[in-house]
Amino acid sequence: MRVWKFGDNIDTDAIIPGRFLTINDSKELAAHAFEGIRDEFSKEAKQGDIIVAGSNFGCGSSREHAPLALKGAGVQMVVAKSFARIFYRNSINVGLLPVICIQASEISEKDSLVPHTGEGYLEVSGKKMPVEPVPDFLQRIIDAGGLVAYAKTIRSEDLCIK
Amino acid sequence: MAGTITEKIFSARCGQEVTAGEVVMAPISGAMIHDITGPLAIEKFYEMGGEKVFDPAKVIMLFDHQVPADSLNAAEIQKNMRLFAKEQGIHNYDIREGVCHQVTLEKGRVCPGDIVIGSDSHTCMYGAVGAFATGVGSTDMGFALRYGCLYFRVPESIRADVTGKFQKRVGAKDLILNIIKDITVDGATYKAVEFTGDTMGSMNMAGRMTCCNMAIEMGGKAGIVPPDQVTTEYLSGRCTCRDEVLVSDPDAVYTSWRTFDVSDLVPQVAVPHNVDQVVDVTDIAGTPVDQVFIGSCTNGRFEDLQEAAEVLGDKKFSDSVRVLVIPASKDEYLKALRAGIIEQFVKAGALVEAPCCGPCMGGSFGLIASGEVSFSTSNRNFKGRQGSAEGKVYLGSAATAAATAVQGEITDPREVR
C-alpha cells in the first residue's frame, strides 16, 4: 500500500483531462489519471493505494470519470482535509471511499496507513488520527457498495416524500 | 417558519417543511444530460434495472462538448445516445442548438421553484430563473432517470447582496469573479449562493446566468437569483410555470451575508490556475496571449458578443492572437448575425464556430500548446483545462477578451478607443 500525497484544490481536470472523456472504462481511464500533472501515478499505482490530499479535492467538473479513474488505478480511498461536493457524492456512488480528515496534511508519503474508518480513525504509522463521521444515509450507500447496489435495496415508498 | 428561497423550494416540491441540513429524497422537475456524462448515466440507469425513464417530457438531451463528433469514439457515443432518446421518447436537441445550459433555459425547460439536475457542474446556471439547480454525476443521474427523484442535503445559503452601478465596460463577469475572490474556491462548498440587491434586480438575464453559472467555482451547490419582473419577462413565451412565488423570508437564516458595491469595481481577471486568484486587469495588463476565446455557457450570449463588438469597433484583432468566437446557442448566433456582429468579428480576423462548448473544457478543438497563454470568457483556468498542462488560462469578461484580442496582450477594455 502506497500513500500518494497531493495538495489543495486538485480538480477533476487534473485527475482526468477532458480529452479522455470519451473513455468510460475505469481501467482505461486509469491509464491517463493525473496525466501531465503526475505522470508516474498511472504507471506505479497499485491495488490498495491511498490518495492523501489537502482541501477541496475533486473540485470542478462533475465528470464521474474522475473517481472511476482512481478506482481503476486501484485506489481504495481518498483521504482529504475537505472534498468538493460533486466529487464526494460521485465517489460514494461508485464505491470509492472519500474520507474527511482535518489532519490530512500531517500525513506523509512515507507513513504506513491503516484505515479504521468504521471506528472513526486512521492509523498513521501507529498513531490514531480522527476522521469525520459520515451521515447515516450516505453510510447506507457506502455499506451497499455504491448507489447502483443501494438502489436495488430501496423500497418504493422511500423514493419520494409525498 | 422563516426560510431561504432554497429551503422553500425544497419544502414546496417535497410537500413538507424542510430546513437546511436535512437529507431528503426530492422529486426532480427536470434532468439534462449531454454527450460527455450522458453515456455513463444511461449505463447506470440500466444497471439499476431501468426500463423507461420516469418522465420523458422532463428529460433533456443534447450534444455540445464534442460537436460535430470530433472522433470516432464521440461519433459512437452520440449514435448510442440518439438511440436511447428515440427508444425513450426523450426530446433530443442533438448537435443543433448549442451549449446545454443556455439551450435548457432558452427552450423554457426550467421554471422558478423547480428542482433541476444536470450531469454537468455548471447546471447551477438555471438558478438565474429562481430554480434550485445543481450538477450531479452520472450515477446520480442514472438514479434520477430511473426513479424521478434524488437524495439531497438541503443546503445552507450564503447571501451575496450587490449594490451600486457598474462603470462602463464592467459587468456581471467582473462581479462574479470579484465575489469568488472574496468567498474563495471552496468557501461555498455544499451551500447555495443567493444573489440579491438592487444591482441584481436591475441586471438582465444574461448577467444573472453568468453569476449563477460560476457559483460552482466557489464550491456552491447552487446559485440563485430571486425571481422578479426580469424573470417573468424572460420566461414569457418560453414556458408556463406554476402560480407560486417563492422568495426568501426577511428573517431567513444565512451562514454568511456578504455585501458587494460595484460602483468602483474595475475589470477583473482570474489568473492561473485557480478561479479565486483574481486581480484587477490593471495589475496584469501587458501579459502577452496566444489565443482568445469568446464564448461558453458563462459568456457566449448575444449581450457578451455585443459588448465585445463594441470594444472591437472597426479595429482588427492582433495578428499574434488566434481569436475564437463561439455563440452559446443557435438563437444567440442568429441574434449576432442579424446585428452584423458576426461579420464584424470575421472581418477583424476571428474564427467563428458553430454553437458548442469549444475549447472551454479542452476536450475537443482549439487546444493550447505548452507554454501558450489563453484568455477566455469561460469559467475555469485549471492547469491543463484548455489543452497542455504547461499552458496558462486567464479568465475575464467578453469586453476584456475583445480588448486583449485587439492588443495581443491583456488589456483594460476601458482603455481601448
PDB file of N, CA, C and O in Angstrom, chain A residues 9 11 13 18-19 21-22 24 36 56 60-65 68 83 85-86 88-90 93-94 137-138 141 147-148 151-152 154 158-161, chain B residues 14 16 25 36 39-40 47 66 73 77 119-121 134-140 147 149-151 185-186 189-190 221 361-363 380 382 385 389:
ATOM      1  N   ASN A   9      -7.022  21.854  -3.688  1.00  0.00           N
ATOM      2  CA  ASN A   9      -7.729  22.190  -4.934  1.00  0.00           C
ATOM      3  C   ASN A   9      -7.342  21.301  -6.119  1.00  0.00           C
ATOM      4  O   ASN A   9      -7.142  21.795  -7.227  1.00  0.00           O
ATOM      5  N   ASP A  11      -8.296  19.461  -9.002  1.00  0.00           N
ATOM      6  CA  ASP A  11      -9.549  19.480  -9.754  1.00  0.00           C
ATOM      7  C   ASP A  11      -9.703  18.215 -10.601  1.00  0.00           C
ATOM      8  O   ASP A  11      -8.740  17.473 -10.799  1.00  0.00           O
ATOM      9  N   ASP A  13     -10.190  18.022 -13.710  1.00  0.00           N
ATOM     10  CA  ASP A  13      -9.415  18.097 -14.966  1.00  0.00           C
ATOM     11  C   ASP A  13      -8.011  17.541 -14.734  1.00  0.00           C
ATOM     12  O   ASP A  13      -7.417  16.954 -15.632  1.00  0.00           O
ATOM     13  N   GLY A  18      -9.980  16.474 -19.910  1.00  0.00           N
ATOM     14  CA  GLY A  18     -11.180  16.458 -20.747  1.00  0.00           C
ATOM     15  C   GLY A  18     -11.057  15.645 -22.015  1.00  0.00           C
ATOM     16  O   GLY A  18     -12.040  15.066 -22.491  1.00  0.00           O
ATOM     17  N   ARG A  19      -9.836  15.568 -22.566  1.00  0.00           N
ATOM     18  CA  ARG A  19      -9.698  14.883 -23.860  1.00  0.00           C
ATOM     19  C   ARG A  19      -9.868  13.365 -23.747  1.00  0.00           C
ATOM     20  O   ARG A  19      -9.914  12.681 -24.762  1.00  0.00           O
ATOM     21  N   LEU A  21     -12.454  11.918 -22.067  1.00  0.00           N
ATOM     22  CA  LEU A  21     -13.789  11.631 -21.537  1.00  0.00           C
ATOM     23  C   LEU A  21     -14.689  10.829 -22.472  1.00  0.00           C
ATOM     24  O   LEU A  21     -15.837  10.545 -22.136  1.00  0.00           O
ATOM     25  N   THR A  22     -14.168  10.444 -23.627  1.00  0.00           N
ATOM     26  CA  THR A  22     -14.956   9.513 -24.437  1.00  0.00           C
ATOM     27  C   THR A  22     -14.698   8.080 -23.960  1.00  0.00           C
ATOM     28  O   THR A  22     -15.302   7.143 -24.441  1.00  0.00           O
ATOM     29  N   ASN A  24     -15.058   5.295 -21.093  1.00  0.00           N
ATOM     30  CA  ASN A  24     -15.934   5.084 -19.939  1.00  0.00           C
ATOM     31  C   ASN A  24     -15.522   3.883 -19.084  1.00  0.00           C
ATOM     32  O   ASN A  24     -16.179   3.570 -18.096  1.00  0.00           O
ATOM     33  N   GLY A  36       0.062  14.503 -17.224  1.00  0.00           N
ATOM     34  CA  GLY A  36       0.581  15.863 -17.350  1.00  0.00           C
ATOM     35  C   GLY A  36       0.758  16.554 -16.009  1.00  0.00           C
ATOM     36  O   GLY A  36       1.375  17.613 -15.916  1.00  0.00           O
ATOM     37  N   ASN A  56     -10.552  20.739  -0.611  1.00  0.00           N
ATOM     38  CA  ASN A  56     -11.295  20.906  -1.873  1.00  0.00           C
ATOM     39  C   ASN A  56     -10.891  19.889  -2.942  1.00  0.00           C
ATOM     40  O   ASN A  56     -10.829  20.217  -4.121  1.00  0.00           O
ATOM     41  N   GLY A  60     -14.403  21.256  -9.454  1.00  0.00           N
ATOM     42  CA  GLY A  60     -14.575  21.438 -10.895  1.00  0.00           C
ATOM     43  C   GLY A  60     -15.653  20.557 -11.484  1.00  0.00           C
ATOM     44  O   GLY A  60     -16.700  20.336 -10.875  1.00  0.00           O
ATOM     45  N   SER A  61     -15.348  20.043 -12.653  1.00  0.00           N
ATOM     46  CA  SER A  61     -16.319  19.294 -13.462  1.00  0.00           C
ATOM     47  C   SER A  61     -16.962  18.130 -12.714  1.00  0.00           C
ATOM     48  O   SER A  61     -16.337  17.500 -11.861  1.00  0.00           O
ATOM     49  N   SER A  62     -18.209  17.823 -13.097  1.00  0.00           N
ATOM     50  CA  SER A  62     -18.966  16.742 -12.451  1.00  0.00           C
ATOM     51  C   SER A  62     -18.587  15.362 -12.974  1.00  0.00           C
ATOM     52  O   SER A  62     -19.174  14.369 -12.568  1.00  0.00           O
ATOM     53  N   ARG A  63     -17.614  15.288 -13.865  1.00  0.00           N
ATOM     54  CA  ARG A  63     -17.257  14.023 -14.518  1.00  0.00           C
ATOM     55  C   ARG A  63     -17.023  12.895 -13.518  1.00  0.00           C
ATOM     56  O   ARG A  63     -16.123  12.944 -12.684  1.00  0.00           O
ATOM     57  N   GLU A  64     -17.821  11.858 -13.642  1.00  0.00           N
ATOM     58  CA  GLU A  64     -17.670  10.688 -12.769  1.00  0.00           C
ATOM     59  C   GLU A  64     -16.455   9.868 -13.191  1.00  0.00           C
ATOM     60  O   GLU A  64     -16.011   8.968 -12.480  1.00  0.00           O
ATOM     61  N   HIS A  65     -15.930  10.227 -14.379  1.00  0.00           N
ATOM     62  CA  HIS A  65     -14.708   9.587 -14.858  1.00  0.00           C
ATOM     63  C   HIS A  65     -13.569   9.772 -13.856  1.00  0.00           C
ATOM     64  O   HIS A  65     -12.636   8.975 -13.837  1.00  0.00           O
ATOM     65  N   LEU A  68     -13.837   7.197 -11.086  1.00  0.00           N
ATOM     66  CA  LEU A  68     -13.680   5.907 -11.782  1.00  0.00           C
ATOM     67  C   LEU A  68     -12.224   5.658 -12.162  1.00  0.00           C
ATOM     68  O   LEU A  68     -11.726   4.535 -12.042  1.00  0.00           O
ATOM     69  N   PHE A  83     -13.543  17.889   0.667  1.00  0.00           N
ATOM     70  CA  PHE A  83     -13.845  17.492  -0.708  1.00  0.00           C
ATOM     71  C   PHE A  83     -14.794  18.477  -1.363  1.00  0.00           C
ATOM     72  O   PHE A  83     -15.637  19.085  -0.691  1.00  0.00           O
ATOM     73  N   ARG A  85     -18.103  19.022  -3.452  1.00  0.00           N
ATOM     74  CA  ARG A  85     -19.350  18.310  -3.219  1.00  0.00           C
ATOM     75  C   ARG A  85     -19.656  17.217  -4.252  1.00  0.00           C
ATOM     76  O   ARG A  85     -19.993  16.098  -3.894  1.00  0.00           O
ATOM     77  N   ILE A  86     -19.548  17.552  -5.538  1.00  0.00           N
ATOM     78  CA  ILE A  86     -19.961  16.575  -6.563  1.00  0.00           C
ATOM     79  C   ILE A  86     -19.028  15.363  -6.550  1.00  0.00           C
ATOM     80  O   ILE A  86     -19.464  14.222  -6.647  1.00  0.00           O
ATOM     81  N   TYR A  88     -17.400  14.211  -4.033  1.00  0.00           N
ATOM     82  CA  TYR A  88     -17.676  13.436  -2.817  1.00  0.00           C
ATOM     83  C   TYR A  88     -18.852  12.484  -3.048  1.00  0.00           C
ATOM     84  O   TYR A  88     -18.782  11.291  -2.766  1.00  0.00           O
ATOM     85  N   ARG A  89     -19.915  13.020  -3.630  1.00  0.00           N
ATOM     86  CA  ARG A  89     -21.095  12.194  -3.937  1.00  0.00           C
ATOM     87  C   ARG A  89     -20.754  11.120  -4.960  1.00  0.00           C
ATOM     88  O   ARG A  89     -21.133   9.956  -4.797  1.00  0.00           O
ATOM     89  N   ASN A  90     -20.061  11.549  -6.021  1.00  0.00           N
ATOM     90  CA  ASN A  90     -19.711  10.593  -7.081  1.00  0.00           C
ATOM     91  C   ASN A  90     -18.879   9.445  -6.527  1.00  0.00           C
ATOM     92  O   ASN A  90     -19.064   8.287  -6.908  1.00  0.00           O
ATOM     93  N   ASN A  93     -21.035   7.123  -4.647  1.00  0.00           N
ATOM     94  CA  ASN A  93     -21.915   6.428  -5.595  1.00  0.00           C
ATOM     95  C   ASN A  93     -21.222   5.311  -6.360  1.00  0.00           C
ATOM     96  O   ASN A  93     -21.835   4.304  -6.701  1.00  0.00           O
ATOM     97  N   VAL A  94     -19.928   5.502  -6.667  1.00  0.00           N
ATOM     98  CA  VAL A  94     -19.221   4.462  -7.445  1.00  0.00           C
ATOM     99  C   VAL A  94     -18.417   3.515  -6.550  1.00  0.00           C
ATOM    100  O   VAL A  94     -17.732   2.624  -7.051  1.00  0.00           O
ATOM    101  N   PHE A 137     -27.456   8.255   6.059  1.00  0.00           N
ATOM    102  CA  PHE A 137     -27.958   7.928   4.729  1.00  0.00           C
ATOM    103  C   PHE A 137     -26.818   7.552   3.784  1.00  0.00           C
ATOM    104  O   PHE A 137     -26.893   6.568   3.046  1.00  0.00           O
ATOM    105  N   LEU A 138     -25.737   8.336   3.848  1.00  0.00           N
ATOM    106  CA  LEU A 138     -24.592   8.056   2.979  1.00  0.00           C
ATOM    107  C   LEU A 138     -23.911   6.756   3.393  1.00  0.00           C
ATOM    108  O   LEU A 138     -23.429   5.996   2.553  1.00  0.00           O
ATOM    109  N   ILE A 141     -25.363   3.856   1.694  1.00  0.00           N
ATOM    110  CA  ILE A 141     -24.916   3.703   0.295  1.00  0.00           C
ATOM    111  C   ILE A 141     -23.509   3.110   0.264  1.00  0.00           C
ATOM    112  O   ILE A 141     -23.210   2.220  -0.530  1.00  0.00           O
ATOM    113  N   LEU A 147     -24.224   3.447  -5.197  1.00  0.00           N
ATOM    114  CA  LEU A 147     -25.640   3.786  -5.392  1.00  0.00           C
ATOM    115  C   LEU A 147     -26.395   2.759  -6.240  1.00  0.00           C
ATOM    116  O   LEU A 147     -27.580   2.534  -6.018  1.00  0.00           O
ATOM    117  N   VAL A 148     -25.704   2.128  -7.189  1.00  0.00           N
ATOM    118  CA  VAL A 148     -26.396   1.128  -8.019  1.00  0.00           C
ATOM    119  C   VAL A 148     -26.875  -0.029  -7.145  1.00  0.00           C
ATOM    120  O   VAL A 148     -28.047  -0.429  -7.207  1.00  0.00           O
ATOM    121  N   ALA A 151     -29.627   1.129  -4.799  1.00  0.00           N
ATOM    122  CA  ALA A 151     -30.922   1.316  -5.484  1.00  0.00           C
ATOM    123  C   ALA A 151     -31.723   0.021  -5.516  1.00  0.00           C
ATOM    124  O   ALA A 151     -32.949   0.034  -5.440  1.00  0.00           O
ATOM    125  N   LYS A 152     -31.002  -1.090  -5.606  1.00  0.00           N
ATOM    126  CA  LYS A 152     -31.689  -2.383  -5.690  1.00  0.00           C
ATOM    127  C   LYS A 152     -32.342  -2.790  -4.367  1.00  0.00           C
ATOM    128  O   LYS A 152     -33.209  -3.654  -4.346  1.00  0.00           O
ATOM    129  N   ILE A 154     -33.696  -0.434  -2.281  1.00  0.00           N
ATOM    130  CA  ILE A 154     -34.567   0.656  -1.827  1.00  0.00           C
ATOM    131  C   ILE A 154     -36.041   0.260  -1.972  1.00  0.00           C
ATOM    132  O   ILE A 154     -36.426  -0.421  -2.923  1.00  0.00           O
ATOM    133  N   ASP A 158     -39.970   4.677  -0.172  1.00  0.00           N
ATOM    134  CA  ASP A 158     -38.920   5.580   0.313  1.00  0.00           C
ATOM    135  C   ASP A 158     -38.434   6.541  -0.767  1.00  0.00           C
ATOM    136  O   ASP A 158     -37.592   7.395  -0.532  1.00  0.00           O
ATOM    137  N   LEU A 159     -38.945   6.355  -1.967  1.00  0.00           N
ATOM    138  CA  LEU A 159     -38.337   7.089  -3.068  1.00  0.00           C
ATOM    139  C   LEU A 159     -38.646   8.571  -3.087  1.00  0.00           C
ATOM    140  O   LEU A 159     -37.771   9.370  -3.317  1.00  0.00           O
ATOM    141  N   CYS A 160     -39.884   8.956  -2.869  1.00  0.00           N
ATOM    142  CA  CYS A 160     -40.185  10.388  -2.842  1.00  0.00           C
ATOM    143  C   CYS A 160     -41.054  10.701  -1.645  1.00  0.00           C
ATOM    144  O   CYS A 160     -41.946   9.940  -1.311  1.00  0.00           O
ATOM    145  N   ILE A 161     -40.778  11.850  -1.046  1.00  0.00           N
ATOM    146  CA  ILE A 161     -41.626  12.293   0.053  1.00  0.00           C
ATOM    147  C   ILE A 161     -42.900  12.835  -0.571  1.00  0.00           C
ATOM    148  O   ILE A 161     -42.859  13.734  -1.391  1.00  0.00           O
TER     149      ILE A 161
ATOM    150  N   CYS B  14     -41.186  18.922  -2.041  1.00  0.00           N
ATOM    151  CA  CYS B  14     -41.284  17.696  -1.240  1.00  0.00           C
ATOM    152  C   CYS B  14     -42.636  17.589  -0.536  1.00  0.00           C
ATOM    153  O   CYS B  14     -42.985  16.530  -0.013  1.00  0.00           O
ATOM    154  N   GLN B  16     -43.545  19.014   2.209  1.00  0.00           N
ATOM    155  CA  GLN B  16     -43.435  19.114   3.670  1.00  0.00           C
ATOM    156  C   GLN B  16     -42.305  20.072   4.010  1.00  0.00           C
ATOM    157  O   GLN B  16     -41.381  20.258   3.220  1.00  0.00           O
ATOM    158  N   MET B  25     -35.313  12.949  -0.022  1.00  0.00           N
ATOM    159  CA  MET B  25     -35.456  12.366  -1.345  1.00  0.00           C
ATOM    160  C   MET B  25     -36.453  13.275  -2.060  1.00  0.00           C
ATOM    161  O   MET B  25     -37.636  13.293  -1.711  1.00  0.00           O
ATOM    162  N   ILE B  36     -20.978  14.023 -22.845  1.00  0.00           N
ATOM    163  CA  ILE B  36     -19.818  13.586 -22.061  1.00  0.00           C
ATOM    164  C   ILE B  36     -20.222  12.676 -20.900  1.00  0.00           C
ATOM    165  O   ILE B  36     -19.684  11.591 -20.707  1.00  0.00           O
ATOM    166  N   PRO B  39     -23.542   9.125 -21.470  1.00  0.00           N
ATOM    167  CA  PRO B  39     -23.401   7.681 -21.702  1.00  0.00           C
ATOM    168  C   PRO B  39     -23.305   6.861 -20.407  1.00  0.00           C
ATOM    169  O   PRO B  39     -23.951   5.824 -20.274  1.00  0.00           O
ATOM    170  N   LEU B  40     -22.523   7.356 -19.445  1.00  0.00           N
ATOM    171  CA  LEU B  40     -22.405   6.644 -18.156  1.00  0.00           C
ATOM    172  C   LEU B  40     -23.726   6.665 -17.399  1.00  0.00           C
ATOM    173  O   LEU B  40     -24.076   5.688 -16.718  1.00  0.00           O
ATOM    174  N   GLU B  47     -28.208  -0.412 -15.291  1.00  0.00           N
ATOM    175  CA  GLU B  47     -27.692  -1.255 -14.194  1.00  0.00           C
ATOM    176  C   GLU B  47     -28.636  -1.271 -13.001  1.00  0.00           C
ATOM    177  O   GLU B  47     -28.695  -2.231 -12.251  1.00  0.00           O
ATOM    178  N   GLN B  66     -18.458  17.772 -27.697  1.00  0.00           N
ATOM    179  CA  GLN B  66     -17.611  17.308 -28.803  1.00  0.00           C
ATOM    180  C   GLN B  66     -18.441  17.262 -30.072  1.00  0.00           C
ATOM    181  O   GLN B  66     -18.765  16.191 -30.582  1.00  0.00           O
ATOM    182  N   ASN B  73     -14.814   7.768 -31.359  1.00  0.00           N
ATOM    183  CA  ASN B  73     -15.436   7.496 -30.057  1.00  0.00           C
ATOM    184  C   ASN B  73     -16.633   8.413 -29.823  1.00  0.00           C
ATOM    185  O   ASN B  73     -17.689   7.979 -29.379  1.00  0.00           O
ATOM    186  N   ILE B  77     -20.585   7.366 -29.340  1.00  0.00           N
ATOM    187  CA  ILE B  77     -21.314   7.794 -28.145  1.00  0.00           C
ATOM    188  C   ILE B  77     -22.597   8.522 -28.539  1.00  0.00           C
ATOM    189  O   ILE B  77     -23.678   8.259 -28.018  1.00  0.00           O
ATOM    190  N   SER B 119     -26.215  16.555 -15.556  1.00  0.00           N
ATOM    191  CA  SER B 119     -24.949  15.853 -15.313  1.00  0.00           C
ATOM    192  C   SER B 119     -23.807  16.713 -15.846  1.00  0.00           C
ATOM    193  O   SER B 119     -23.052  16.313 -16.733  1.00  0.00           O
ATOM    194  N   ASP B 120     -23.735  17.910 -15.291  1.00  0.00           N
ATOM    195  CA  ASP B 120     -22.695  18.873 -15.651  1.00  0.00           C
ATOM    196  C   ASP B 120     -22.635  19.875 -14.512  1.00  0.00           C
ATOM    197  O   ASP B 120     -23.674  20.332 -14.032  1.00  0.00           O
ATOM    198  N   SER B 121     -21.425  20.227 -14.101  1.00  0.00           N
ATOM    199  CA  SER B 121     -21.293  21.048 -12.893  1.00  0.00           C
ATOM    200  C   SER B 121     -21.875  22.456 -13.042  1.00  0.00           C
ATOM    201  O   SER B 121     -22.242  23.076 -12.049  1.00  0.00           O
ATOM    202  N   THR B 134     -28.665  21.992  -9.738  1.00  0.00           N
ATOM    203  CA  THR B 134     -27.326  21.576  -9.327  1.00  0.00           C
ATOM    204  C   THR B 134     -26.766  20.491 -10.239  1.00  0.00           C
ATOM    205  O   THR B 134     -27.514  19.722 -10.843  1.00  0.00           O
ATOM    206  N   GLY B 135     -25.454  20.463 -10.320  1.00  0.00           N
ATOM    207  CA  GLY B 135     -24.770  19.464 -11.131  1.00  0.00           C
ATOM    208  C   GLY B 135     -24.603  18.176 -10.353  1.00  0.00           C
ATOM    209  O   GLY B 135     -24.337  18.191  -9.155  1.00  0.00           O
ATOM    210  N   VAL B 136     -24.772  17.060 -11.041  1.00  0.00           N
ATOM    211  CA  VAL B 136     -24.602  15.748 -10.414  1.00  0.00           C
ATOM    212  C   VAL B 136     -23.741  14.869 -11.317  1.00  0.00           C
ATOM    213  O   VAL B 136     -23.538  15.173 -12.486  1.00  0.00           O
ATOM    214  N   GLY B 137     -23.285  13.767 -10.771  1.00  0.00           N
ATOM    215  CA  GLY B 137     -22.530  12.809 -11.552  1.00  0.00           C
ATOM    216  C   GLY B 137     -23.455  11.871 -12.304  1.00  0.00           C
ATOM    217  O   GLY B 137     -24.688  11.981 -12.229  1.00  0.00           O
ATOM    218  N   SER B 138     -22.852  10.932 -13.002  1.00  0.00           N
ATOM    219  CA  SER B 138     -23.634  10.060 -13.879  1.00  0.00           C
ATOM    220  C   SER B 138     -24.481   9.050 -13.107  1.00  0.00           C
ATOM    221  O   SER B 138     -25.596   8.726 -13.525  1.00  0.00           O
ATOM    222  N   THR B 139     -23.959   8.516 -11.996  1.00  0.00           N
ATOM    223  CA  THR B 139     -24.738   7.533 -11.236  1.00  0.00           C
ATOM    224  C   THR B 139     -25.967   8.181 -10.613  1.00  0.00           C
ATOM    225  O   THR B 139     -27.068   7.628 -10.657  1.00  0.00           O
ATOM    226  N   ASP B 140     -25.770   9.403 -10.055  1.00  0.00           N
ATOM    227  CA  ASP B 140     -26.921  10.155  -9.540  1.00  0.00           C
ATOM    228  C   ASP B 140     -27.939  10.379 -10.653  1.00  0.00           C
ATOM    229  O   ASP B 140     -29.151  10.260 -10.445  1.00  0.00           O
ATOM    230  N   TYR B 147     -35.892   6.781 -11.231  1.00  0.00           N
ATOM    231  CA  TYR B 147     -36.887   6.938 -10.166  1.00  0.00           C
ATOM    232  C   TYR B 147     -37.585   8.306 -10.132  1.00  0.00           C
ATOM    233  O   TYR B 147     -38.557   8.486  -9.393  1.00  0.00           O
ATOM    234  N   CYS B 149     -36.522  10.928  -8.743  1.00  0.00           N
ATOM    235  CA  CYS B 149     -36.160  11.693  -7.559  1.00  0.00           C
ATOM    236  C   CYS B 149     -34.707  11.413  -7.212  1.00  0.00           C
ATOM    237  O   CYS B 149     -34.063  10.549  -7.823  1.00  0.00           O
ATOM    238  N   LEU B 150     -34.198  12.169  -6.282  1.00  0.00           N
ATOM    239  CA  LEU B 150     -32.795  12.023  -5.918  1.00  0.00           C
ATOM    240  C   LEU B 150     -32.604  12.517  -4.482  1.00  0.00           C
ATOM    241  O   LEU B 150     -33.345  13.384  -4.018  1.00  0.00           O
ATOM    242  N   TYR B 151     -31.605  11.954  -3.817  1.00  0.00           N
ATOM    243  CA  TYR B 151     -31.353  12.412  -2.451  1.00  0.00           C
ATOM    244  C   TYR B 151     -30.536  13.711  -2.467  1.00  0.00           C
ATOM    245  O   TYR B 151     -29.633  13.869  -3.266  1.00  0.00           O
ATOM    246  N   VAL B 185     -12.377  29.551  -3.559  1.00  0.00           N
ATOM    247  CA  VAL B 185     -12.789  28.406  -4.380  1.00  0.00           C
ATOM    248  C   VAL B 185     -13.594  27.352  -3.640  1.00  0.00           C
ATOM    249  O   VAL B 185     -14.291  26.564  -4.269  1.00  0.00           O
ATOM    250  N   ASP B 186     -13.470  27.310  -2.322  1.00  0.00           N
ATOM    251  CA  ASP B 186     -14.277  26.315  -1.609  1.00  0.00           C
ATOM    252  C   ASP B 186     -15.112  26.929  -0.487  1.00  0.00           C
ATOM    253  O   ASP B 186     -15.689  26.217   0.324  1.00  0.00           O
ATOM    254  N   THR B 189     -18.758  25.630  -0.460  1.00  0.00           N
ATOM    255  CA  THR B 189     -18.972  24.192  -0.618  1.00  0.00           C
ATOM    256  C   THR B 189     -20.214  23.723   0.139  1.00  0.00           C
ATOM    257  O   THR B 189     -20.393  24.082   1.309  1.00  0.00           O
ATOM    258  N   TYR B 190     -21.039  22.953  -0.531  1.00  0.00           N
ATOM    259  CA  TYR B 190     -22.312  22.416  -0.008  1.00  0.00           C
ATOM    260  C   TYR B 190     -23.401  23.476   0.153  1.00  0.00           C
ATOM    261  O   TYR B 190     -24.497  23.185   0.599  1.00  0.00           O
ATOM    262  N   LYS B 221     -23.306  24.592  -4.302  1.00  0.00           N
ATOM    263  CA  LYS B 221     -24.195  23.553  -4.796  1.00  0.00           C
ATOM    264  C   LYS B 221     -25.168  24.176  -5.797  1.00  0.00           C
ATOM    265  O   LYS B 221     -25.621  23.534  -6.727  1.00  0.00           O
ATOM    266  N   MET B 361     -13.455  23.151 -22.186  1.00  0.00           N
ATOM    267  CA  MET B 361     -13.005  22.044 -21.326  1.00  0.00           C
ATOM    268  C   MET B 361     -11.831  21.260 -21.926  1.00  0.00           C
ATOM    269  O   MET B 361     -11.439  20.219 -21.399  1.00  0.00           O
ATOM    270  N   GLY B 362     -11.253  21.776 -23.004  1.00  0.00           N
ATOM    271  CA  GLY B 362     -10.041  21.153 -23.523  1.00  0.00           C
ATOM    272  C   GLY B 362     -10.221  19.728 -24.001  1.00  0.00           C
ATOM    273  O   GLY B 362      -9.269  18.948 -24.017  1.00  0.00           O
ATOM    274  N   GLY B 363     -11.437  19.383 -24.393  1.00  0.00           N
ATOM    275  CA  GLY B 363     -11.673  18.007 -24.822  1.00  0.00           C
ATOM    276  C   GLY B 363     -11.944  17.892 -26.305  1.00  0.00           C
ATOM    277  O   GLY B 363     -12.134  16.803 -26.831  1.00  0.00           O
ATOM    278  N   ARG B 380     -13.243  28.219 -16.162  1.00  0.00           N
ATOM    279  CA  ARG B 380     -12.189  27.528 -15.397  1.00  0.00           C
ATOM    280  C   ARG B 380     -10.811  27.782 -15.992  1.00  0.00           C
ATOM    281  O   ARG B 380     -10.644  27.704 -17.209  1.00  0.00           O
ATOM    282  N   PHE B 382      -8.092  26.030 -14.649  1.00  0.00           N
ATOM    283  CA  PHE B 382      -7.270  24.966 -14.056  1.00  0.00           C
ATOM    284  C   PHE B 382      -6.108  24.614 -14.986  1.00  0.00           C
ATOM    285  O   PHE B 382      -6.207  24.735 -16.197  1.00  0.00           O
ATOM    286  N   ARG B 385      -6.621  22.782 -18.370  1.00  0.00           N
ATOM    287  CA  ARG B 385      -8.039  22.846 -18.693  1.00  0.00           C
ATOM    288  C   ARG B 385      -8.293  23.018 -20.198  1.00  0.00           C
ATOM    289  O   ARG B 385      -9.242  22.462 -20.737  1.00  0.00           O
ATOM    290  N   ALA B 389      -0.920  20.946 -20.024  1.00  0.00           N
ATOM    291  CA  ALA B 389      -0.778  21.289 -18.608  1.00  0.00           C
ATOM    292  C   ALA B 389       0.332  22.327 -18.424  1.00  0.00           C
ATOM    293  O   ALA B 389       0.484  22.910 -17.355  1.00  0.00           O
TER     294      ALA B 389
END
